[in-house]
PDB file of C-alpha atoms in Angstrom:
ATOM      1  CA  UNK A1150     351.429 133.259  24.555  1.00  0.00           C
ATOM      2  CA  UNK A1151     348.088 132.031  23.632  1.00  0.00           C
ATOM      3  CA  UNK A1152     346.602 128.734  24.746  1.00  0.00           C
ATOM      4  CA  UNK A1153     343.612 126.727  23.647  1.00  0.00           C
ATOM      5  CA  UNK A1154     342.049 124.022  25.892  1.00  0.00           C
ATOM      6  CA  UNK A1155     339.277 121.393  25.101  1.00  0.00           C
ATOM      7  CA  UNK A1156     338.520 120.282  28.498  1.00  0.00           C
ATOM      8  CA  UNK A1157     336.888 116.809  27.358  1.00  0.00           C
ATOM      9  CA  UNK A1158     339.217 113.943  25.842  1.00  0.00           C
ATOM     10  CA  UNK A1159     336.507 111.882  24.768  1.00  0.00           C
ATOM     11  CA  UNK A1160     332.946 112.087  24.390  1.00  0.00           C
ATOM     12  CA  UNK A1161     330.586 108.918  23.380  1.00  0.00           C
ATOM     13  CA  UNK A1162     327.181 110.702  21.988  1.00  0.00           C
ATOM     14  CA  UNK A1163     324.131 108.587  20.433  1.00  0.00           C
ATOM     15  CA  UNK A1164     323.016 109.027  16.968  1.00  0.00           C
ATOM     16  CA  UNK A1165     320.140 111.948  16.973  1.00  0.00           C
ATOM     17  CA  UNK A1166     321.465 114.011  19.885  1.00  0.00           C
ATOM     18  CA  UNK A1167     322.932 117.233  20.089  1.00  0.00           C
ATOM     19  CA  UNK A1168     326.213 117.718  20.484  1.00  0.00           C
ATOM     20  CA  UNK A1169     328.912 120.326  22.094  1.00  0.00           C
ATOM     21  CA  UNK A1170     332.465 120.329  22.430  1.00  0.00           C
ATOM     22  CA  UNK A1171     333.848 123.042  24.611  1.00  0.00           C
ATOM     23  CA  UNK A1172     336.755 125.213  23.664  1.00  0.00           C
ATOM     24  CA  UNK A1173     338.408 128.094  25.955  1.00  0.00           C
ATOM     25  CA  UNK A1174     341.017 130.303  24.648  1.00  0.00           C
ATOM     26  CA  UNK A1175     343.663 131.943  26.383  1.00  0.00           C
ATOM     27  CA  UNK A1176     344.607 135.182  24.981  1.00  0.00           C
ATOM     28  CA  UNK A1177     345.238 139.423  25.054  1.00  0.00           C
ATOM     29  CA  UNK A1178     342.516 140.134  22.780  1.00  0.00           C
ATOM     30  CA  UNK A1179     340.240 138.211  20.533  1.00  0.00           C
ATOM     31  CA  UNK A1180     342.196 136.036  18.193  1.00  0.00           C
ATOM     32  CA  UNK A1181     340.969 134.206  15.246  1.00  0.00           C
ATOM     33  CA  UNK A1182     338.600 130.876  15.932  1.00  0.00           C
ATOM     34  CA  UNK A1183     338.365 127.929  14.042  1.00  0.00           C
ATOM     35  CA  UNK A1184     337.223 124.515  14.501  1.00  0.00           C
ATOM     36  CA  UNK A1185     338.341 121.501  12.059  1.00  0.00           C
ATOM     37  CA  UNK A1186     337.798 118.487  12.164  1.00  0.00           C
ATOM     38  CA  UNK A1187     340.096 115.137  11.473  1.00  0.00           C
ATOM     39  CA  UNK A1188     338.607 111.957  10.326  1.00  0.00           C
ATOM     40  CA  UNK A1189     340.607 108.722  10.890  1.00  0.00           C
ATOM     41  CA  UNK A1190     343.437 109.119   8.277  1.00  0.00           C
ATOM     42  CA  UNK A1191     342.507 112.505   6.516  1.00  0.00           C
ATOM     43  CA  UNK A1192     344.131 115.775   7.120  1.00  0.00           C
ATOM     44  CA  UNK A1193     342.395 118.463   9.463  1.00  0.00           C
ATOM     45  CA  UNK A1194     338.725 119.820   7.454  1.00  0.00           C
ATOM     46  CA  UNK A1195     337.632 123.479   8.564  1.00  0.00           C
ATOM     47  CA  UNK A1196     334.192 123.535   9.586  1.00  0.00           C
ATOM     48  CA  UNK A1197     333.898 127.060  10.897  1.00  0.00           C
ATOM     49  CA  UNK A1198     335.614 130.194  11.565  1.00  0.00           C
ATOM     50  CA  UNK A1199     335.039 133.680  13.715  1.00  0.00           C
ATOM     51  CA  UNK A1200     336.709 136.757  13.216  1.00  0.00           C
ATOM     52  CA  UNK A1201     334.350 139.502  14.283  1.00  0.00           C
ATOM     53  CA  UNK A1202     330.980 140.229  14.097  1.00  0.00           C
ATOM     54  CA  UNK A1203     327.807 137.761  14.850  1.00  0.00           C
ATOM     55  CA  UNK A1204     328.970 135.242  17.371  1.00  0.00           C
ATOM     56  CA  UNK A1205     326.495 132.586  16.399  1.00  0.00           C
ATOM     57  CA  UNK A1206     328.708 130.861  13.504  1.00  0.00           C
ATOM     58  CA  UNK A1207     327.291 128.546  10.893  1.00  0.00           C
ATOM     59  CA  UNK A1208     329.728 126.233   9.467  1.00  0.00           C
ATOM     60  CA  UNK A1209     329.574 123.079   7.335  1.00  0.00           C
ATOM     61  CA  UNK A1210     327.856 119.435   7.997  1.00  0.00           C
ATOM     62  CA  UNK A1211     325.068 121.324  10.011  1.00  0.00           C
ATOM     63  CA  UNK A1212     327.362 122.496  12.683  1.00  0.00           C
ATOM     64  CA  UNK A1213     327.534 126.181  14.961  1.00  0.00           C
ATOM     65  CA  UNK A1214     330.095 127.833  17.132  1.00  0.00           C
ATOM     66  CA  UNK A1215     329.615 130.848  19.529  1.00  0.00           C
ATOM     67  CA  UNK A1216     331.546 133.132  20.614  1.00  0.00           C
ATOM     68  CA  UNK A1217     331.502 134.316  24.392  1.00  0.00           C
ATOM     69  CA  UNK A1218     334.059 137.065  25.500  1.00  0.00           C
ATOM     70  CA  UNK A1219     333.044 137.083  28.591  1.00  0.00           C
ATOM     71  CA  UNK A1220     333.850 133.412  28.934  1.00  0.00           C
ATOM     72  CA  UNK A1221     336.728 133.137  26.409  1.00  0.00           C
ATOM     73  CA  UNK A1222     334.818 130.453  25.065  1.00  0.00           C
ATOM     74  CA  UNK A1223     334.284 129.200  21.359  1.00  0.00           C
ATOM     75  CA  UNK A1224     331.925 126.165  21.692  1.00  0.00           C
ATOM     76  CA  UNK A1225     330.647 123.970  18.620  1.00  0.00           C
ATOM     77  CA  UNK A1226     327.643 122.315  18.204  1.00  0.00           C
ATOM     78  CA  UNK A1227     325.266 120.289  16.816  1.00  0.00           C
ATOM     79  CA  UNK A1228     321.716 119.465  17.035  1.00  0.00           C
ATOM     80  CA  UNK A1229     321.500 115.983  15.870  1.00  0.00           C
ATOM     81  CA  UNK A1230     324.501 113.659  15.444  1.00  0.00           C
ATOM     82  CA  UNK A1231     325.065 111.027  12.198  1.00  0.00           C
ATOM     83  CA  UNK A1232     327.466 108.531  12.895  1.00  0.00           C
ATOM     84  CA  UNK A1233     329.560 110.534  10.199  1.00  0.00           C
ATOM     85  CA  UNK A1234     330.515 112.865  12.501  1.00  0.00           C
ATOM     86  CA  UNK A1235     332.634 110.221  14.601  1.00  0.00           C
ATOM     87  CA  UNK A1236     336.136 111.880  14.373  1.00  0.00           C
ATOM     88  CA  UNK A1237     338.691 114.274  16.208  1.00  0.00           C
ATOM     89  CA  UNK A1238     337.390 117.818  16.755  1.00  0.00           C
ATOM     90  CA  UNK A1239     340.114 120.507  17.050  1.00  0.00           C
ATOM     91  CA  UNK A1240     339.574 124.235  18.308  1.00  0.00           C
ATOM     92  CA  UNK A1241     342.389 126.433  17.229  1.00  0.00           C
ATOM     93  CA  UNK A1242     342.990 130.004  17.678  1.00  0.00           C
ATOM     94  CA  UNK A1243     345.592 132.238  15.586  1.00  0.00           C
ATOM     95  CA  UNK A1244     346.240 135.939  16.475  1.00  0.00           C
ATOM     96  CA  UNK A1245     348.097 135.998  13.160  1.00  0.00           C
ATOM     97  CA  UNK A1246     349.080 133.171  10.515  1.00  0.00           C
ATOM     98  CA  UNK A1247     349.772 130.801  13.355  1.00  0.00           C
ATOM     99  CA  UNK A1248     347.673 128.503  14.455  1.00  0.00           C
ATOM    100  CA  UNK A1249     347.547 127.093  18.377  1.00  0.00           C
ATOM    101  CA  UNK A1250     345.582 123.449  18.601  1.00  0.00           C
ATOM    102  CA  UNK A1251     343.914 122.204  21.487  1.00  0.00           C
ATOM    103  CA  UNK A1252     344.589 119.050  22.275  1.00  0.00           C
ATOM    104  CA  UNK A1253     341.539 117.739  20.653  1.00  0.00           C
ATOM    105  CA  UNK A1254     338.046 116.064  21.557  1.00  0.00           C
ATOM    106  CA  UNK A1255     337.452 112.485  19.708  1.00  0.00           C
ATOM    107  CA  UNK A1256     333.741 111.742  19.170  1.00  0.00           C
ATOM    108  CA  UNK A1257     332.063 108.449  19.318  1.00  0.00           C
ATOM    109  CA  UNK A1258     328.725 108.051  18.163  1.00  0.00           C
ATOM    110  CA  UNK A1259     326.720 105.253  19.221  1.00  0.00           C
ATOM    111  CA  UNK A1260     323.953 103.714  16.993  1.00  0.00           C
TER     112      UNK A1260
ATOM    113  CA  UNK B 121     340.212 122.106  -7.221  1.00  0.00           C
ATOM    114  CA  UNK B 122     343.182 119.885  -5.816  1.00  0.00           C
ATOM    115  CA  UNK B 123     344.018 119.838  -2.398  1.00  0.00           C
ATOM    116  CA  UNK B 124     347.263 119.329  -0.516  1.00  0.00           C
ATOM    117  CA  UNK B 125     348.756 116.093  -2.088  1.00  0.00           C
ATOM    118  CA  UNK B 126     351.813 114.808   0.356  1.00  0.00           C
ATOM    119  CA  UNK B 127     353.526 111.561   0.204  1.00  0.00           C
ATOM    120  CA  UNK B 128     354.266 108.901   1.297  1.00  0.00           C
ATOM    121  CA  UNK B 129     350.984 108.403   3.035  1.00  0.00           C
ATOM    122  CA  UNK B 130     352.956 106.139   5.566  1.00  0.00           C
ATOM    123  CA  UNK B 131     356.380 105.494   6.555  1.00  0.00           C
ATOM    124  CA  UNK B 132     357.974 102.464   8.463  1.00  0.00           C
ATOM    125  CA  UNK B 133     362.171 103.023   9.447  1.00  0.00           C
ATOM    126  CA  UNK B 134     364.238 102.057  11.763  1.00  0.00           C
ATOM    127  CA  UNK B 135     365.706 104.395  13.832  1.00  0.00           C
ATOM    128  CA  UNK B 136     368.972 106.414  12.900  1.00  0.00           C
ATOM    129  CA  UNK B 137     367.696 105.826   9.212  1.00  0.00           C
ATOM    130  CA  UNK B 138     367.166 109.032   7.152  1.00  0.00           C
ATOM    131  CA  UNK B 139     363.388 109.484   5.929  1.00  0.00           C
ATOM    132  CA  UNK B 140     361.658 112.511   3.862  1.00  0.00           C
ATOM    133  CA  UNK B 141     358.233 113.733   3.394  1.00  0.00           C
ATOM    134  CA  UNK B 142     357.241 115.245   0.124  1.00  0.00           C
ATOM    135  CA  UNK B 143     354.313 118.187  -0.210  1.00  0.00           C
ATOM    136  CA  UNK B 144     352.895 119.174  -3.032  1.00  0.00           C
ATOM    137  CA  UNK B 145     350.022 122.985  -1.987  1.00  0.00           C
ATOM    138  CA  UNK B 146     347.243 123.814  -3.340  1.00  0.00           C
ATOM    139  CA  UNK B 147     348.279 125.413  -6.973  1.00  0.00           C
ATOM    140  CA  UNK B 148     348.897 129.627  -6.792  1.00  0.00           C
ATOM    141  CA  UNK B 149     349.359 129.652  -2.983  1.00  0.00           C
ATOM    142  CA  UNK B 150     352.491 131.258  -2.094  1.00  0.00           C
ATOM    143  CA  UNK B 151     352.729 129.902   1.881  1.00  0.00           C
ATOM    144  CA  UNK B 152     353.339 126.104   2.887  1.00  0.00           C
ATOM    145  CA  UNK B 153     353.429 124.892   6.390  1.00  0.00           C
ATOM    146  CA  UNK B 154     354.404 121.780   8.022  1.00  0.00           C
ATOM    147  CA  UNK B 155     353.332 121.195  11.011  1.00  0.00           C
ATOM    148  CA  UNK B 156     353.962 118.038  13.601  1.00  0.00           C
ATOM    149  CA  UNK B 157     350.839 115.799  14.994  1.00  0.00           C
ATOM    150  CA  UNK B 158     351.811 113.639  17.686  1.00  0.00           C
ATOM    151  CA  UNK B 159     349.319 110.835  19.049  1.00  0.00           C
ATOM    152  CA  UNK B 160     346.787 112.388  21.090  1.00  0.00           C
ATOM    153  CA  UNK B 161     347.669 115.848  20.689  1.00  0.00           C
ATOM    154  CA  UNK B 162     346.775 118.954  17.599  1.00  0.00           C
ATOM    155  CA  UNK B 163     349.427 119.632  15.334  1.00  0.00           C
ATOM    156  CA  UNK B 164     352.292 122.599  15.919  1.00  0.00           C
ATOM    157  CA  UNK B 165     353.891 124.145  14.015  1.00  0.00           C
ATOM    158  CA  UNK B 166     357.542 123.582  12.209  1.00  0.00           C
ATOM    159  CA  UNK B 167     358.297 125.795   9.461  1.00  0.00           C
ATOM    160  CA  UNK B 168     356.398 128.111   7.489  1.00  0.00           C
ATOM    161  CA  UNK B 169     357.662 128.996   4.114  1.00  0.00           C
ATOM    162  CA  UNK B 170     356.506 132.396   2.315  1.00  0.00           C
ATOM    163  CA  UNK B 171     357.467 131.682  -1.323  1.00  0.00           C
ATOM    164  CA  UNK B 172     361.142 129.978  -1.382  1.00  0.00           C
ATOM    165  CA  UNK B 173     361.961 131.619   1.984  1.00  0.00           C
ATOM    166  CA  UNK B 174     361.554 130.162   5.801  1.00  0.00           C
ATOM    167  CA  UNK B 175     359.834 132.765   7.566  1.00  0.00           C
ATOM    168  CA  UNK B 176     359.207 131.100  10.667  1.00  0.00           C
ATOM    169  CA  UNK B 177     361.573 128.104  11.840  1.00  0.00           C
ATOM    170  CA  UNK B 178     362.160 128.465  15.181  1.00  0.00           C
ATOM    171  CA  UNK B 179     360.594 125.187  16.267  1.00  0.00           C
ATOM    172  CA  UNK B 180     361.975 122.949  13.946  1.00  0.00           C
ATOM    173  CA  UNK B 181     364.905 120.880  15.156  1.00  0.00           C
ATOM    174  CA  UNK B 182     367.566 121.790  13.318  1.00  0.00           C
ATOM    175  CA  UNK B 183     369.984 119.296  14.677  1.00  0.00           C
ATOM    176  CA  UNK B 184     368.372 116.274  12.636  1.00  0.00           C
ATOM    177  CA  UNK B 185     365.398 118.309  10.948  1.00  0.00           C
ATOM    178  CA  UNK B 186     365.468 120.286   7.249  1.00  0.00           C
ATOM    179  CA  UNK B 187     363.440 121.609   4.991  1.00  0.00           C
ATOM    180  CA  UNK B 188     363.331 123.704   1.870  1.00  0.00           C
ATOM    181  CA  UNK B 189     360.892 124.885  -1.105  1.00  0.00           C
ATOM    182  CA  UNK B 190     363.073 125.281  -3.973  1.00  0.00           C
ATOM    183  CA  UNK B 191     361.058 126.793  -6.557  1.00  0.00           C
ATOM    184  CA  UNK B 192     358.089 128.527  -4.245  1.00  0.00           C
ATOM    185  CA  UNK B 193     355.612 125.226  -4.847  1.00  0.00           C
ATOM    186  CA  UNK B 194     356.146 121.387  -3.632  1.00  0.00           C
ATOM    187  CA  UNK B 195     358.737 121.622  -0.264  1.00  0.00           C
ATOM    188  CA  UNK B 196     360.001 118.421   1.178  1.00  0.00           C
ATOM    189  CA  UNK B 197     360.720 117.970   5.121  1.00  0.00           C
ATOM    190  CA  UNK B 198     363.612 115.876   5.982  1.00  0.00           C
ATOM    191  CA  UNK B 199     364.785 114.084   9.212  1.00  0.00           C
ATOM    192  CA  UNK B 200     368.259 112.533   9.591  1.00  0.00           C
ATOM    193  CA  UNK B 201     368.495 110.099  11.763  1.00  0.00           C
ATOM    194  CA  UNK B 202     365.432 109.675  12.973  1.00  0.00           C
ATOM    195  CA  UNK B 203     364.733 108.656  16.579  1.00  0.00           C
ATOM    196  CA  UNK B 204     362.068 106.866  18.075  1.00  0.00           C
ATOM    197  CA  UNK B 205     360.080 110.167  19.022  1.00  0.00           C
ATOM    198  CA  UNK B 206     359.616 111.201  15.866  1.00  0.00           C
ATOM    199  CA  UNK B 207     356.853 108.725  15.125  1.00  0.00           C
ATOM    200  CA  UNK B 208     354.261 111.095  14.920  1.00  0.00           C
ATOM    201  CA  UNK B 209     352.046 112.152  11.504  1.00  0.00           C
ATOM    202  CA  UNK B 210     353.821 115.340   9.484  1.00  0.00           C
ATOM    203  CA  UNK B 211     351.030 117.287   8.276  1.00  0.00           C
ATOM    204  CA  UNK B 212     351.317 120.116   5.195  1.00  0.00           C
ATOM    205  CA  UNK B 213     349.254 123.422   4.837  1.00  0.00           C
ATOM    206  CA  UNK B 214     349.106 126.071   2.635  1.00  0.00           C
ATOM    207  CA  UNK B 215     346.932 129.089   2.056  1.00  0.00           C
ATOM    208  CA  UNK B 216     347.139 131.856  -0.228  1.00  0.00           C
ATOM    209  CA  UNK B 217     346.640 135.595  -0.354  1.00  0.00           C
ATOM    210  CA  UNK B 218     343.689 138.145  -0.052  1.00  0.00           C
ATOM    211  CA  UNK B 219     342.163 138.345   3.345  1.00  0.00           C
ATOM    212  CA  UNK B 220     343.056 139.590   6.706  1.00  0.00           C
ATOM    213  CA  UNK B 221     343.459 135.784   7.951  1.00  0.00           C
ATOM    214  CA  UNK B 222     344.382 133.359   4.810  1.00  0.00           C
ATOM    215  CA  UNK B 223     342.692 129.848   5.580  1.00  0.00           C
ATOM    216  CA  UNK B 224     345.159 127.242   5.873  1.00  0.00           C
ATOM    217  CA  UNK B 225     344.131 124.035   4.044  1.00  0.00           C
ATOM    218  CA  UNK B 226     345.917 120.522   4.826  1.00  0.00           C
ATOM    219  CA  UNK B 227     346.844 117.507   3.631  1.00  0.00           C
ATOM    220  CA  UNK B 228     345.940 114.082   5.195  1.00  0.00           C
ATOM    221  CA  UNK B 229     349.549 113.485   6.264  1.00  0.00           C
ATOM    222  CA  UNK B 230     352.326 111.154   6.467  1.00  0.00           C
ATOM    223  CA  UNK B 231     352.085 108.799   9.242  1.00  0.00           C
ATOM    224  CA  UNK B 232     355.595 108.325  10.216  1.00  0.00           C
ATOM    225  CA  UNK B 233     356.374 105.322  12.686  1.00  0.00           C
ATOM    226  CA  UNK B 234     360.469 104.946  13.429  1.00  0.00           C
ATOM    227  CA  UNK B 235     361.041 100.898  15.009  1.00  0.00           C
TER     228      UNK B 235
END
């Protein structure tokens, strides 16, 4: 059975940096990627997806994801942080329709 | 566009009470999910409905957990009686057809806390 993990619970970040949230899949082959994200009270947002192809993945609200194989990894990042982007951050996998969560990584950004 | 309208936004019971969660997808797509959020963790999956049928329900509890989609749109998710584990938030996808992968889009929720 698949797995995701998201090694960090929580990660405090100041307004301006970069950010990355790690992500590390567990799985046969290469599944489906996504990452959402969950503000405080709103359902789960998709900000980026991979299903073949470049591995460098431009989603919404200035964010990126690569792909590594060779590290079953699915990373997302950003260069500069806006206090906006405080919220849960979810990497998910699905070999088919179903989606596997991680366990999320909540984001606090710091003025 | 509408998204994924579900109601109520919050619930308060006490436990052993009955309580139901109402969805309402996206309009023309045939699958609805519901999946289960519990504090500090991503959601999982409970049912998954293509059209009026239940295509995947092998992790919903179906001792004191039920569902069903009537007509192929809105679905409603139903626990009776509820226990103090369930608080948790119920969350509702759908997606529709055409690709290899059909995105799932959510709802915000119901925020379900059982006293």
């Amino acid at each position: 059975a698949q797995s995701v993990t998201q090694p960090d619970i929580h990660i405090t970040v100041s307004e301006g940096a970069s950010l990355e949230l790690r992500c590390n899949y567990s799985y046969g082959a290469t599944p489906y990627l996504f990452w959402y994200v969950q503000s405080p009270g709103q359902g789960l947002q998709l900000l980026l997806k991979y299903f073949s192809g470049d591995t460098l993945v431009q989603g919404i609200k200035g964010f990126e994801a690569e792909f590594k194989r060779s590290q079953s990894s699915f990373n997302l990042r950003k260069p500069s942080v806006h206090w906006s982007d405080a919220a849960e951050y979810f990497c998910a996998v699905a070999p088919d329709y179903k989606l596997s969560f991680g366990a999320g990584t909540t984001v606090t950004v710091r003025a | 566009e509408a998204g994924v309208v579900q109601s109520p936004r919050y619930k308060i019971i006490e436990k052993k009470q009955p309580v139901a969660f109402w969805c309402n997808p996206i309009s023309g797509h045939n699958t609805l999910y519901w999946y289960l959020q519990n504090l500090g963790q991503g959601p999982e999956l409970l049912i998954r409905y293509e059209n009026e049928e239940a295509v995947d329900d092998s992790q919903l509890p179906k001792d004191r957990f039920s569902a069903e989609r009537l007509k192929g749109v809105d679905s409603t998710l139903k626990i009776q009686p509820a226990e103090l584990g369930d608080s948790a938030v119920y969350l509702c996808a759908s997606s529709g057809r055409g690709s290899s992968y059909n995105e799932q889009f959510f709802g915000p929720g119901t925020r379900l806390t059982v006293l």
